[in-house]
Amino acid sequence: MNGFGRRIIIFLIFFITAHVASSEEGENSFNFSISPSLIVGSGFEYAFKIDSLKSKLDWPLLPAGGITANAELSLKKGLYFSFFSSFIIPAYSGQMFDYDYLNYSDPSMLTKFSEHKSYIRQGTDLSFSLAWLRPLVVYKTSTNKKIKIHCGPSLSVRYILNAWDAVDGYTKYPPDTNPPSPVLPDTPTISVAGLGISYKQTFILPNIGVLFRFELPREWKIDLSTQLCPSAIGLAEDFHYKKEHGGLKFVDVFKKKNLSFYLYLSAEKRLSKHFSFFSSIDYTSITAYHGKLFTYYLESGLLKSISSTGSVGAALYHARINLGIKIRISK
């Protein structure tokens, strides 16, 4: 049994323990919210050669707007379900940068550079979470009000898809030499027009984590959650329409040794029995450097080459802010 499987078993035991020790107090409740989102960050695409960086493409979200919907079901004995969905509105998202480092005697030398307008054409983030909250401690304030702290393990499965297009822009390519020459301030700039590159990242993240809940006086509630995925699964597709032979398609597959981290913080103020105002911020970090590359001719679809595991990589780092109203139904 691998290390991740052992962690799952330990967390299941923790779940059962939490269920036995959980409070009988409380009530069943269902919460639902739809809110606008603001997302800031970048997706990255990498190519490696003998442990040296060969190419890096920076796909920005600076920023991106979207819509987030969240549904939560809390049961009396501490069982907590959550379904989260977030969708980015297609729009211009910043400038995309493409860096090449092809001089292997000097791996830090920039040998090719290009800049293009970037448009996010699709952004989807879906997550299903299960947690088992148990009372941890109860404090009484000087005015005899209570502060309740709950804690419990969580399991979740998360699906993320982001897709960009790079349009127009310019290239700075020095003359072909052996070894390759550096990009200099006087390197000729050549304008390009139209769609040049499309890139799509897809990640599936089985997470383990911990959820803390703070119930405060004056009807305030704070949730703090952290999740870790030590074995992210990923697929990236990169279409270069202006490459030789009618264009090339690069497919990157990631299966193991890929790390993901997620942090979530929200504050909620109950306005009435059925309505609350909330704000939240979350941060996502995904690093996948152990991909295998498959290259296809774009027009014919025929396989051109296969590169070894570790030849390509991908990453995604972004923060998201939400503000909205939560509807609560309790029994």
mmCIF file of C-alpha atoms in Angstrom:
data_model
loop_
_atom_site.group_PDB
_atom_site.id
_atom_site.type_symbol
_atom_site.label_atom_id
_atom_site.label_comp_id
_atom_site.label_asym_id
_atom_site.label_seq_id
_atom_site.Cartn_x
_atom_site.Cartn_y
_atom_site.Cartn_z
ATOM 1 C CA MET A 1 0.000 0.000 0.000
ATOM 2 C CA ASN A 2 1.416 3.422 -0.954
ATOM 3 C CA GLY A 3 1.811 6.354 1.435
ATOM 4 C CA PHE A 4 -1.297 8.167 0.214
ATOM 5 C CA GLY A 5 -3.433 5.050 0.795
ATOM 6 C CA ARG A 6 -2.150 4.800 4.374
ATOM 7 C CA ARG A 7 -3.076 8.462 4.940
ATOM 8 C CA ILE A 8 -6.613 7.796 3.718
ATOM 9 C CA ILE A 9 -7.008 4.890 6.206
ATOM 10 C CA ILE A 10 -5.705 7.047 9.080
ATOM 11 C CA PHE A 11 -8.171 9.782 8.176
ATOM 12 C CA LEU A 12 -11.058 7.307 8.010
ATOM 13 C CA ILE A 13 -10.198 6.163 11.540
ATOM 14 C CA PHE A 14 -10.130 9.824 12.568
ATOM 15 C CA PHE A 15 -13.582 10.250 10.983
ATOM 16 C CA ILE A 16 -15.017 7.338 12.989
ATOM 17 C CA THR A 17 -13.465 8.673 16.203
ATOM 18 C CA ALA A 18 -14.897 12.118 15.520
ATOM 19 C CA HIS A 19 -18.332 10.627 14.886
ATOM 20 C CA VAL A 20 -18.342 8.790 18.215
ATOM 21 C CA ALA A 21 -17.198 11.891 20.114
ATOM 22 C CA SER A 22 -19.293 14.455 18.232
ATOM 23 C CA SER A 23 -21.895 16.546 19.924
ATOM 24 C CA GLU A 24 -25.555 15.686 19.814
ATOM 25 C CA GLU A 25 -26.354 19.382 19.980
ATOM 26 C CA GLY A 26 -27.026 21.609 17.018
ATOM 27 C CA GLU A 27 -29.399 21.299 14.105
ATOM 28 C CA ASN A 28 -29.520 20.115 10.548
ATOM 29 C CA SER A 29 -28.995 22.979 8.129
ATOM 30 C CA PHE A 30 -28.555 23.637 4.417
ATOM 31 C CA ASN A 31 -26.772 26.731 3.110
ATOM 32 C CA PHE A 32 -26.556 27.978 -0.453
ATOM 33 C CA SER A 33 -24.775 30.975 -1.947
ATOM 34 C CA ILE A 34 -23.948 32.529 -5.317
ATOM 35 C CA SER A 35 -21.349 35.290 -5.375
ATOM 36 C CA PRO A 36 -19.059 37.226 -7.727
ATOM 37 C CA SER A 37 -15.381 36.226 -7.718
ATOM 38 C CA LEU A 38 -12.106 37.960 -8.423
ATOM 39 C CA ILE A 39 -9.182 35.661 -9.279
ATOM 40 C CA VAL A 40 -5.521 36.708 -9.488
ATOM 41 C CA GLY A 41 -2.665 34.396 -10.422
ATOM 42 C CA SER A 42 -1.022 32.512 -13.278
ATOM 43 C CA GLY A 43 -0.746 29.140 -14.913
ATOM 44 C CA PHE A 44 2.697 27.990 -16.019
ATOM 45 C CA GLU A 45 3.973 25.588 -18.668
ATOM 46 C CA TYR A 46 7.513 24.191 -18.531
ATOM 47 C CA ALA A 47 9.869 22.129 -20.672
ATOM 48 C CA PHE A 48 13.057 20.614 -19.222
ATOM 49 C CA LYS A 49 16.305 19.230 -20.620
ATOM 50 C CA ILE A 50 18.532 17.186 -18.286
ATOM 51 C CA ASP A 51 17.139 18.889 -15.170
ATOM 52 C CA SER A 52 17.577 22.366 -16.711
ATOM 53 C CA LEU A 53 14.716 24.660 -17.668
ATOM 54 C CA LYS A 54 14.371 24.769 -21.453
ATOM 55 C CA SER A 55 11.148 26.746 -21.864
ATOM 56 C CA LYS A 56 8.610 28.584 -19.690
ATOM 57 C CA LEU A 57 5.246 30.048 -20.659
ATOM 58 C CA ASP A 58 3.392 32.320 -18.238
ATOM 59 C CA TRP A 59 -0.401 32.344 -18.691
ATOM 60 C CA PRO A 60 -1.879 35.118 -16.538
ATOM 61 C CA LEU A 61 -5.072 35.726 -14.591
ATOM 62 C CA LEU A 62 -4.471 39.411 -13.842
ATOM 63 C CA PRO A 63 -7.234 39.511 -12.822
ATOM 64 C CA ALA A 64 -10.153 37.331 -13.944
ATOM 65 C CA GLY A 65 -13.759 37.760 -12.921
ATOM 66 C CA GLY A 66 -16.147 34.921 -12.283
ATOM 67 C CA ILE A 67 -19.141 33.444 -10.499
ATOM 68 C CA THR A 68 -18.934 31.092 -7.502
ATOM 69 C CA ALA A 69 -21.717 28.888 -6.130
ATOM 70 C CA ASN A 70 -21.494 26.853 -2.934
ATOM 71 C CA ALA A 71 -23.885 24.439 -1.224
ATOM 72 C CA GLU A 72 -23.339 23.145 2.325
ATOM 73 C CA LEU A 73 -25.176 20.522 4.335
ATOM 74 C CA SER A 74 -24.495 20.299 8.082
ATOM 75 C CA LEU A 75 -25.988 17.488 10.181
ATOM 76 C CA LYS A 76 -26.531 17.372 13.938
ATOM 77 C CA LYS A 77 -23.767 14.902 14.697
ATOM 78 C CA GLY A 78 -21.048 16.931 12.994
ATOM 79 C CA LEU A 79 -21.121 15.519 9.480
ATOM 80 C CA TYR A 80 -20.538 18.264 6.938
ATOM 81 C CA PHE A 81 -20.886 18.103 3.129
ATOM 82 C CA SER A 82 -19.911 20.856 0.716
ATOM 83 C CA PHE A 83 -20.111 21.251 -3.056
ATOM 84 C CA PHE A 84 -18.179 24.172 -4.492
ATOM 85 C CA SER A 85 -18.196 25.441 -8.088
ATOM 86 C CA SER A 86 -16.484 28.451 -9.617
ATOM 87 C CA PHE A 87 -16.516 29.612 -13.242
ATOM 88 C CA ILE A 88 -14.345 32.271 -14.864
ATOM 89 C CA ILE A 89 -15.957 34.690 -17.313
ATOM 90 C CA PRO A 90 -14.039 34.555 -20.648
ATOM 91 C CA ALA A 91 -12.122 37.807 -21.143
ATOM 92 C CA TYR A 92 -8.712 39.371 -21.678
ATOM 93 C CA SER A 93 -6.537 38.249 -18.755
ATOM 94 C CA GLY A 94 -3.173 39.986 -19.238
ATOM 95 C CA GLN A 95 0.004 39.561 -21.276
ATOM 96 C CA MET A 96 1.358 36.066 -21.911
ATOM 97 C CA PHE A 97 5.159 35.631 -21.917
ATOM 98 C CA ASP A 98 7.140 32.839 -23.612
ATOM 99 C CA TYR A 99 10.775 32.310 -22.559
ATOM 100 C CA ASP A 100 13.284 29.870 -24.115
ATOM 101 C CA TYR A 101 16.647 28.887 -22.593
ATOM 102 C CA LEU A 102 18.317 26.790 -25.295
ATOM 103 C CA ASN A 103 22.011 27.446 -24.622
ATOM 104 C CA TYR A 104 22.912 24.418 -22.492
ATOM 105 C CA SER A 105 26.406 25.732 -21.687
ATOM 106 C CA ASP A 106 24.676 28.695 -19.988
ATOM 107 C CA PRO A 107 21.203 27.497 -18.838
ATOM 108 C CA SER A 108 20.251 30.949 -17.493
ATOM 109 C CA MET A 109 20.716 32.659 -20.892
ATOM 110 C CA LEU A 110 17.460 33.816 -22.498
ATOM 111 C CA THR A 111 17.705 32.767 -26.160
ATOM 112 C CA LYS A 112 14.133 33.452 -27.393
ATOM 113 C CA PHE A 113 11.310 35.641 -26.117
ATOM 114 C CA SER A 114 7.783 36.501 -27.180
ATOM 115 C CA GLU A 115 4.848 38.415 -25.703
ATOM 116 C CA HIS A 116 1.179 38.086 -26.650
ATOM 117 C CA LYS A 117 -2.281 39.130 -25.515
ATOM 118 C CA SER A 118 -3.794 36.404 -23.353
ATOM 119 C CA TYR A 119 -7.497 35.577 -23.202
ATOM 120 C CA ILE A 120 -8.940 33.125 -20.677
ATOM 121 C CA ARG A 121 -11.576 31.235 -22.653
ATOM 122 C CA GLN A 122 -12.610 28.727 -19.967
ATOM 123 C CA GLY A 123 -12.130 28.388 -16.232
ATOM 124 C CA THR A 124 -13.854 25.699 -14.147
ATOM 125 C CA ASP A 125 -13.219 24.728 -10.524
ATOM 126 C CA LEU A 126 -15.387 22.014 -8.925
ATOM 127 C CA SER A 127 -14.952 20.440 -5.502
ATOM 128 C CA PHE A 128 -16.859 17.988 -3.310
ATOM 129 C CA SER A 129 -15.824 17.886 0.354
ATOM 130 C CA LEU A 130 -16.719 15.751 3.349
ATOM 131 C CA ALA A 131 -15.757 16.731 6.902
ATOM 132 C CA TRP A 132 -16.646 15.533 10.382
ATOM 133 C CA LEU A 133 -16.574 18.414 12.868
ATOM 134 C CA ARG A 134 -16.325 17.806 16.613
ATOM 135 C CA PRO A 135 -16.377 20.295 19.484
ATOM 136 C CA LEU A 136 -12.841 21.148 20.487
ATOM 137 C CA VAL A 137 -13.245 23.799 23.175
ATOM 138 C CA VAL A 138 -15.797 26.326 24.502
ATOM 139 C CA TYR A 139 -14.783 29.654 26.054
ATOM 140 C CA LYS A 140 -16.951 32.075 28.010
ATOM 141 C CA THR A 141 -16.327 35.785 27.678
ATOM 142 C CA SER A 142 -16.602 38.328 30.490
ATOM 143 C CA THR A 143 -20.153 39.067 29.337
ATOM 144 C CA ASN A 144 -21.035 35.351 29.589
ATOM 145 C CA LYS A 145 -21.104 34.856 25.805
ATOM 146 C CA LYS A 146 -19.690 31.666 24.291
ATOM 147 C CA ILE A 147 -16.896 31.131 21.771
ATOM 148 C CA LYS A 148 -17.093 27.639 20.311
ATOM 149 C CA ILE A 149 -14.238 26.049 18.371
ATOM 150 C CA HIS A 150 -14.854 22.951 16.253
ATOM 151 C CA CYS A 151 -12.272 20.877 14.399
ATOM 152 C CA GLY A 152 -12.306 17.832 12.173
ATOM 153 C CA PRO A 153 -10.645 15.992 9.290
ATOM 154 C CA SER A 154 -11.803 16.447 5.723
ATOM 155 C CA LEU A 155 -11.622 14.569 2.443
ATOM 156 C CA SER A 156 -12.300 16.147 -0.929
ATOM 157 C CA VAL A 157 -12.002 15.656 -4.663
ATOM 158 C CA ARG A 158 -11.306 18.727 -6.778
ATOM 159 C CA TYR A 159 -11.398 19.246 -10.556
ATOM 160 C CA ILE A 160 -9.748 22.291 -12.162
ATOM 161 C CA LEU A 161 -9.712 23.242 -15.847
ATOM 162 C CA ASN A 162 -8.258 26.465 -17.260
ATOM 163 C CA ALA A 163 -7.804 27.278 -20.950
ATOM 164 C CA TRP A 164 -6.124 30.305 -22.579
ATOM 165 C CA ASP A 165 -5.480 31.706 -26.056
ATOM 166 C CA ALA A 166 -2.439 33.809 -27.014
ATOM 167 C CA VAL A 167 -3.227 36.344 -29.748
ATOM 168 C CA ASP A 168 -1.139 38.889 -31.702
ATOM 169 C CA GLY A 169 2.019 40.257 -30.038
ATOM 170 C CA TYR A 170 5.665 40.060 -31.079
ATOM 171 C CA THR A 171 8.752 37.835 -31.004
ATOM 172 C CA LYS A 172 12.421 38.589 -30.255
ATOM 173 C CA TYR A 173 14.473 35.772 -31.853
ATOM 174 C CA PRO A 174 18.245 36.241 -32.341
ATOM 175 C CA PRO A 175 19.822 34.808 -35.525
ATOM 176 C CA ASP A 176 20.417 31.043 -35.446
ATOM 177 C CA THR A 177 23.895 30.295 -34.105
ATOM 178 C CA ASN A 178 25.636 27.372 -32.461
ATOM 179 C CA PRO A 179 25.462 27.677 -29.502
ATOM 180 C CA PRO A 180 22.315 29.857 -29.443
ATOM 181 C CA SER A 181 22.824 33.608 -28.918
ATOM 182 C CA PRO A 182 21.159 35.652 -26.163
ATOM 183 C CA VAL A 183 18.207 37.993 -26.555
ATOM 184 C CA LEU A 184 19.595 41.540 -26.408
ATOM 185 C CA PRO A 185 17.913 44.973 -26.297
ATOM 186 C CA ASP A 186 18.702 45.470 -30.000
ATOM 187 C CA THR A 187 17.417 42.020 -31.062
ATOM 188 C CA PRO A 188 14.890 42.629 -33.878
ATOM 189 C CA THR A 189 11.233 42.635 -32.850
ATOM 190 C CA ILE A 190 8.840 40.952 -35.272
ATOM 191 C CA SER A 191 5.089 41.511 -34.961
ATOM 192 C CA VAL A 192 2.743 38.531 -35.194
ATOM 193 C CA ALA A 193 -1.006 38.606 -35.807
ATOM 194 C CA GLY A 194 -3.839 36.240 -35.054
ATOM 195 C CA LEU A 195 -4.116 33.205 -32.822
ATOM 196 C CA GLY A 196 -0.688 31.722 -32.161
ATOM 197 C CA ILE A 197 -0.953 29.391 -29.145
ATOM 198 C CA SER A 198 -3.719 27.750 -27.118
ATOM 199 C CA TYR A 199 -3.080 26.097 -23.766
ATOM 200 C CA LYS A 200 -5.320 24.043 -21.489
ATOM 201 C CA GLN A 201 -4.574 22.667 -18.004
ATOM 202 C CA THR A 202 -6.676 20.008 -16.286
ATOM 203 C CA PHE A 203 -6.028 18.751 -12.745
ATOM 204 C CA ILE A 204 -7.792 16.149 -10.582
ATOM 205 C CA LEU A 205 -6.876 16.494 -6.903
ATOM 206 C CA PRO A 206 -7.802 13.936 -4.202
ATOM 207 C CA ASN A 207 -7.212 15.939 -1.009
ATOM 208 C CA ILE A 208 -6.880 15.320 2.692
ATOM 209 C CA GLY A 209 -7.125 18.174 5.148
ATOM 210 C CA VAL A 210 -8.395 19.771 8.344
ATOM 211 C CA LEU A 211 -11.322 22.138 8.904
ATOM 212 C CA PHE A 212 -11.604 24.564 11.848
ATOM 213 C CA ARG A 213 -14.821 26.425 12.678
ATOM 214 C CA PHE A 214 -15.063 29.308 15.150
ATOM 215 C CA GLU A 215 -18.527 30.336 16.382
ATOM 216 C CA LEU A 216 -18.199 33.820 17.876
ATOM 217 C CA PRO A 217 -20.488 36.241 19.726
ATOM 218 C CA ARG A 218 -22.786 38.561 17.764
ATOM 219 C CA GLU A 219 -23.602 35.796 15.251
ATOM 220 C CA TRP A 220 -20.154 35.676 13.628
ATOM 221 C CA LYS A 221 -18.634 32.481 12.242
ATOM 222 C CA ILE A 222 -15.150 31.879 10.809
ATOM 223 C CA ASP A 223 -14.073 28.810 8.815
ATOM 224 C CA LEU A 224 -10.425 27.942 8.204
ATOM 225 C CA SER A 225 -9.565 24.960 6.029
ATOM 226 C CA THR A 226 -6.350 23.576 4.621
ATOM 227 C CA GLN A 227 -6.033 20.699 2.156
ATOM 228 C CA LEU A 228 -3.078 18.815 0.726
ATOM 229 C CA CYS A 229 -2.822 16.551 -2.317
ATOM 230 C CA PRO A 230 0.504 14.660 -2.532
ATOM 231 C CA SER A 231 -0.392 12.956 -5.823
ATOM 232 C CA ALA A 232 -2.122 15.329 -8.244
ATOM 233 C CA ILE A 233 -3.255 13.952 -11.607
ATOM 234 C CA GLY A 234 -2.932 16.314 -14.549
ATOM 235 C CA LEU A 235 -3.232 16.716 -18.316
ATOM 236 C CA ALA A 236 -2.091 19.723 -20.359
ATOM 237 C CA GLU A 237 -2.630 20.404 -24.074
ATOM 238 C CA ASP A 238 -0.598 23.023 -25.916
ATOM 239 C CA PHE A 239 -1.449 23.967 -29.521
ATOM 240 C CA HIS A 240 1.204 25.891 -31.489
ATOM 241 C CA TYR A 241 -0.571 26.885 -34.688
ATOM 242 C CA LYS A 242 2.389 28.608 -36.354
ATOM 243 C CA LYS A 243 4.939 25.822 -35.880
ATOM 244 C CA GLU A 244 6.347 23.862 -38.818
ATOM 245 C CA HIS A 245 4.260 21.375 -40.858
ATOM 246 C CA GLY A 246 0.975 23.169 -40.148
ATOM 247 C CA GLY A 247 1.395 23.349 -36.396
ATOM 248 C CA LEU A 248 2.112 21.020 -33.488
ATOM 249 C CA LYS A 249 0.105 19.739 -30.535
ATOM 250 C CA PHE A 250 1.923 18.982 -27.270
ATOM 251 C CA VAL A 251 0.192 16.757 -24.717
ATOM 252 C CA ASP A 252 1.644 16.587 -21.191
ATOM 253 C CA VAL A 253 0.551 13.812 -18.811
ATOM 254 C CA PHE A 254 1.147 14.005 -15.047
ATOM 255 C CA LYS A 255 0.490 11.003 -12.793
ATOM 256 C CA LYS A 256 2.680 11.127 -9.683
ATOM 257 C CA LYS A 257 5.018 13.208 -7.504
ATOM 258 C CA ASN A 258 2.861 16.283 -8.041
ATOM 259 C CA LEU A 259 2.000 18.437 -5.022
ATOM 260 C CA SER A 260 -1.082 20.579 -4.437
ATOM 261 C CA PHE A 261 -1.889 22.851 -1.496
ATOM 262 C CA TYR A 262 -5.141 24.714 -0.773
ATOM 263 C CA LEU A 263 -5.974 27.236 1.948
ATOM 264 C CA TYR A 264 -9.456 28.671 2.594
ATOM 265 C CA LEU A 265 -10.629 31.372 5.017
ATOM 266 C CA SER A 266 -14.160 32.752 5.330
ATOM 267 C CA ALA A 267 -16.011 35.073 7.695
ATOM 268 C CA GLU A 268 -19.806 35.020 7.993
ATOM 269 C CA LYS A 269 -22.196 37.365 9.799
ATOM 270 C CA ARG A 270 -25.752 36.117 10.342
ATOM 271 C CA LEU A 271 -28.236 38.847 9.469
ATOM 272 C CA SER A 272 -31.408 36.898 10.223
ATOM 273 C CA LYS A 273 -32.593 33.322 10.619
ATOM 274 C CA HIS A 274 -32.269 32.649 6.897
ATOM 275 C CA PHE A 275 -29.689 35.131 5.590
ATOM 276 C CA SER A 276 -25.998 35.756 6.229
ATOM 277 C CA PHE A 277 -23.371 37.995 4.684
ATOM 278 C CA PHE A 278 -20.011 36.351 4.006
ATOM 279 C CA SER A 279 -16.611 37.068 2.530
ATOM 280 C CA SER A 280 -13.935 34.505 1.704
ATOM 281 C CA ILE A 281 -10.449 34.217 0.307
ATOM 282 C CA ASP A 282 -8.691 31.063 -0.857
ATOM 283 C CA TYR A 283 -5.298 30.225 -2.301
ATOM 284 C CA THR A 284 -4.366 27.347 -4.618
ATOM 285 C CA SER A 285 -0.862 26.074 -5.349
ATOM 286 C CA ILE A 286 -0.277 23.175 -7.772
ATOM 287 C CA THR A 287 3.192 22.092 -8.870
ATOM 288 C CA ALA A 288 3.695 19.235 -11.347
ATOM 289 C CA TYR A 289 7.235 18.772 -12.680
ATOM 290 C CA HIS A 290 7.154 15.073 -13.596
ATOM 291 C CA GLY A 291 5.179 15.032 -16.830
ATOM 292 C CA LYS A 292 5.586 12.923 -19.952
ATOM 293 C CA LEU A 293 5.343 14.658 -23.345
ATOM 294 C CA PHE A 294 3.592 13.417 -26.480
ATOM 295 C CA THR A 295 3.989 15.554 -29.639
ATOM 296 C CA TYR A 296 1.525 15.345 -32.560
ATOM 297 C CA TYR A 297 1.285 16.988 -35.967
ATOM 298 C CA LEU A 298 -1.708 19.277 -35.735
ATOM 299 C CA GLU A 299 -3.067 18.771 -39.257
ATOM 300 C CA SER A 300 -2.684 14.997 -39.570
ATOM 301 C CA GLY A 301 -2.982 14.045 -35.887
ATOM 302 C CA LEU A 302 -0.019 11.651 -36.276
ATOM 303 C CA LEU A 303 2.358 11.107 -33.366
ATOM 304 C CA LYS A 304 5.686 12.872 -33.939
ATOM 305 C CA SER A 305 7.638 11.995 -30.789
ATOM 306 C CA ILE A 306 7.474 10.934 -27.135
ATOM 307 C CA SER A 307 9.683 12.398 -24.420
ATOM 308 C CA SER A 308 10.624 10.767 -21.145
ATOM 309 C CA THR A 309 8.942 11.416 -17.800
ATOM 310 C CA GLY A 310 10.290 14.628 -16.299
ATOM 311 C CA SER A 311 10.619 16.452 -19.625
ATOM 312 C CA VAL A 312 7.626 18.757 -19.045
ATOM 313 C CA GLY A 313 5.938 20.476 -16.143
ATOM 314 C CA ALA A 314 2.957 22.611 -15.215
ATOM 315 C CA ALA A 315 1.924 24.811 -12.305
ATOM 316 C CA LEU A 316 -1.033 26.881 -11.170
ATOM 317 C CA TYR A 317 -0.979 29.536 -8.454
ATOM 318 C CA HIS A 318 -3.920 31.812 -7.770
ATOM 319 C CA ALA A 319 -5.936 33.557 -5.073
ATOM 320 C CA ARG A 320 -9.711 34.089 -5.183
ATOM 321 C CA ILE A 321 -11.927 36.546 -3.311
ATOM 322 C CA ASN A 322 -15.701 36.192 -2.896
ATOM 323 C CA LEU A 323 -18.366 38.435 -1.348
ATOM 324 C CA GLY A 324 -22.019 37.507 -1.134
ATOM 325 C CA ILE A 325 -25.197 36.536 0.686
ATOM 326 C CA LYS A 326 -25.764 33.026 2.028
ATOM 327 C CA ILE A 327 -29.268 31.542 2.268
ATOM 328 C CA ARG A 328 -29.823 29.194 5.211
ATOM 329 C CA ILE A 329 -32.501 26.552 5.694
ATOM 330 C CA SER A 330 -32.510 24.802 9.081
ATOM 331 C CA LYS A 331 -34.542 22.121 10.787
#
